[in-house]
């Protein structure tokens, strides 16, 4: 993967206790090989070398929250807060969402099959939809993410 200096990236790893960690940063220098990538992490001073296989480019449709709690989908008040949590994670990653428009009664989203369509926002003329769904591998985990709106596919 070719990474350019200044690109925003994330690295997903686990800490010493096995707890998942997502760290955001910026590529420090061009990397044209599959060798280590020089990264300036937002939460550390100085740089670090990271294996290229662990680095992911950041975009609005790559930010995901994995939250434990079945009630996050079943309770409308909790569900209404999920887009704000996703937006905060996007901001932490260095992405800006100027305006987000909640959907549904009391901003609690609209059921769309097994998922909930929670909010929409526009970036450079492209509409994105914030959705929440249960994880296929862990039914007590809720995944919140944004996807580009496909008006011919599903709800939008």
Short mmCIF file of C-alpha atoms in Angstrom, two decimals:
data_model
loop_
_atom_site.label_atom_id
_atom_site.label_comp_id
_atom_site.label_asym_id
_atom_site.label_seq_id
_atom_site.Cartn_x
_atom_site.Cartn_y
_atom_site.Cartn_z
CA UNK A 1 0.00 0.00 0.00
CA UNK A 2 1.40 3.39 -0.99
CA UNK A 3 1.03 5.93 1.81
CA UNK A 4 1.86 9.60 1.43
CA UNK A 5 3.22 11.95 4.01
CA UNK A 6 0.35 13.72 5.78
CA UNK A 7 -2.29 11.02 5.21
CA UNK A 8 -4.54 10.28 8.19
CA UNK A 9 -4.40 6.66 9.35
CA UNK A 10 -5.45 4.43 12.20
CA UNK A 11 -3.87 1.39 13.80
CA UNK A 12 -6.06 -1.18 15.57
CA UNK A 13 -4.31 -3.22 18.24
CA UNK A 14 -4.81 -4.59 21.75
CA UNK A 15 -3.18 -3.48 24.98
CA UNK A 16 -1.42 -5.73 27.51
CA UNK A 17 -4.77 -6.78 29.03
CA UNK A 18 -6.26 -7.66 25.63
CA UNK A 19 -8.48 -4.57 25.39
CA UNK A 20 -8.87 -3.27 21.81
CA UNK A 21 -7.24 0.08 21.09
CA UNK A 22 -7.66 2.33 18.06
CA UNK A 23 -4.90 4.91 17.62
CA UNK A 24 -5.06 7.72 15.08
CA UNK A 25 -2.14 9.49 13.50
CA UNK A 26 -0.49 10.94 10.43
CA UNK A 27 1.98 9.31 8.05
CA UNK A 28 5.34 11.02 8.67
CA UNK A 29 7.01 10.21 5.33
CA UNK A 30 6.12 8.64 2.00
CA UNK A 31 6.10 4.85 2.07
CA UNK A 32 6.27 3.15 -1.32
CA UNK A 33 7.04 -0.33 0.02
CA UNK A 34 5.33 -2.81 2.31
CA UNK A 35 7.94 -2.07 4.96
CA UNK A 36 7.39 -0.22 8.23
CA UNK A 37 5.48 3.07 8.11
CA UNK A 38 6.68 6.11 10.06
CA UNK A 39 3.64 7.41 11.97
CA UNK A 40 3.12 10.43 14.20
CA UNK A 41 0.36 9.31 16.58
CA UNK A 42 -1.98 11.98 17.92
CA UNK A 43 -1.61 10.78 21.51
CA UNK A 44 2.20 10.48 21.57
CA UNK A 45 5.03 12.93 21.11
CA UNK A 46 7.50 11.80 18.48
CA UNK A 47 7.13 9.14 15.84
CA UNK A 48 6.85 5.38 15.74
CA UNK A 49 7.42 2.69 13.11
CA UNK A 50 4.39 0.51 12.43
CA UNK A 51 4.11 -2.59 10.25
CA UNK A 52 2.32 -1.60 7.02
CA UNK A 53 -0.18 -4.46 7.43
CA UNK A 54 -1.51 -2.81 10.62
CA UNK A 55 -2.15 0.61 9.05
CA UNK A 56 -5.56 1.62 7.66
CA UNK A 57 -6.39 4.79 5.76
CA UNK A 58 -9.10 6.85 7.39
CA UNK A 59 -12.24 7.99 5.63
CA UNK A 60 -15.80 8.63 6.74
CA UNK A 61 -16.83 5.08 5.85
CA UNK A 62 -13.96 3.42 7.75
CA UNK A 63 -14.75 4.83 11.22
CA UNK A 64 -16.58 2.19 13.28
CA UNK A 65 -17.65 2.03 16.88
CA UNK A 66 -18.02 -1.41 18.47
CA UNK A 67 -20.07 -0.90 21.62
CA UNK A 68 -21.14 -3.52 24.14
CA UNK A 69 -24.81 -3.46 25.13
CA UNK A 70 -27.93 -4.86 23.50
CA UNK A 71 -29.99 -2.01 24.93
CA UNK A 72 -28.17 0.47 22.68
CA UNK A 73 -30.50 -0.64 19.88
CA UNK A 74 -33.62 -1.55 21.85
CA UNK A 75 -33.79 1.66 23.94
CA UNK A 76 -34.77 4.64 21.75
CA UNK A 77 -33.12 7.20 24.05
CA UNK A 78 -29.78 5.36 23.94
CA UNK A 79 -30.12 4.74 20.20
CA UNK A 80 -30.65 8.49 19.61
CA UNK A 81 -27.20 9.17 21.12
CA UNK A 82 -25.29 6.80 18.82
CA UNK A 83 -24.79 9.29 15.93
CA UNK A 84 -23.24 11.80 18.32
CA UNK A 85 -20.86 9.13 19.61
CA UNK A 86 -19.89 8.20 16.03
CA UNK A 87 -19.35 11.88 15.18
CA UNK A 88 -17.08 12.29 18.22
CA UNK A 89 -15.00 9.30 17.05
CA UNK A 90 -14.77 10.80 13.54
CA UNK A 91 -13.58 14.09 15.05
CA UNK A 92 -11.01 12.21 17.13
CA UNK A 93 -9.78 10.62 13.89
CA UNK A 94 -9.32 14.09 12.37
CA UNK A 95 -12.43 14.08 10.18
CA UNK A 96 -14.93 16.93 10.42
CA UNK A 97 -18.68 16.50 10.20
CA UNK A 98 -20.12 20.01 10.03
CA UNK A 99 -23.81 19.16 10.30
CA UNK A 100 -25.54 15.88 11.07
CA UNK A 101 -29.27 15.42 10.61
CA UNK A 102 -30.91 12.87 12.96
CA UNK A 103 -33.70 10.73 11.50
CA UNK A 104 -36.87 9.22 12.92
CA UNK A 105 -39.21 10.03 15.78
CA UNK A 106 -37.38 11.71 18.66
CA UNK A 107 -34.16 11.35 16.61
CA UNK A 108 -34.11 7.63 17.45
CA UNK A 109 -33.63 6.44 13.87
CA UNK A 110 -35.67 4.41 11.42
CA UNK A 111 -35.69 0.61 11.37
CA UNK A 112 -34.30 -0.79 8.11
CA UNK A 113 -34.43 -4.57 8.32
CA UNK A 114 -31.84 -5.67 10.89
CA UNK A 115 -30.24 -2.22 11.08
CA UNK A 116 -31.22 1.25 12.23
CA UNK A 117 -30.72 4.27 9.98
CA UNK A 118 -29.86 6.97 12.53
CA UNK A 119 -28.68 10.13 10.79
CA UNK A 120 -27.32 11.58 7.58
CA UNK A 121 -24.62 14.10 6.72
CA UNK A 122 -23.03 15.49 3.56
CA UNK A 123 -19.35 15.73 2.71
CA UNK A 124 -18.32 17.34 -0.58
CA UNK A 125 -21.75 16.70 -2.08
CA UNK A 126 -21.86 13.03 -1.06
CA UNK A 127 -24.52 11.91 1.41
CA UNK A 128 -23.49 9.49 4.14
CA UNK A 129 -25.84 7.54 6.40
CA UNK A 130 -24.98 6.65 10.00
CA UNK A 131 -26.28 3.14 10.74
CA UNK A 132 -26.30 0.85 13.75
CA UNK A 133 -26.51 -2.93 13.65
CA UNK A 134 -25.75 -5.93 15.84
CA UNK A 135 -22.45 -7.63 15.24
CA UNK A 136 -22.81 -10.98 13.47
CA UNK A 137 -20.03 -12.46 15.61
CA UNK A 138 -21.19 -11.02 18.96
CA UNK A 139 -24.95 -10.38 19.36
CA UNK A 140 -24.38 -8.14 22.41
CA UNK A 141 -22.13 -5.79 20.40
CA UNK A 142 -23.54 -2.90 18.39
CA UNK A 143 -21.61 -1.56 15.40
CA UNK A 144 -22.11 2.08 14.45
CA UNK A 145 -20.69 3.24 11.13
CA UNK A 146 -21.35 5.58 8.23
CA UNK A 147 -21.75 4.47 4.63
CA UNK A 148 -22.29 6.35 1.42
CA UNK A 149 -25.99 6.51 0.68
CA UNK A 150 -27.07 4.19 -2.12
CA UNK A 151 -30.58 5.22 -2.99
CA UNK A 152 -31.09 1.98 -4.94
CA UNK A 153 -29.99 -0.28 -2.07
CA UNK A 154 -32.17 -0.70 1.01
CA UNK A 155 -33.72 2.23 2.82
CA UNK A 156 -31.77 4.95 1.04
#
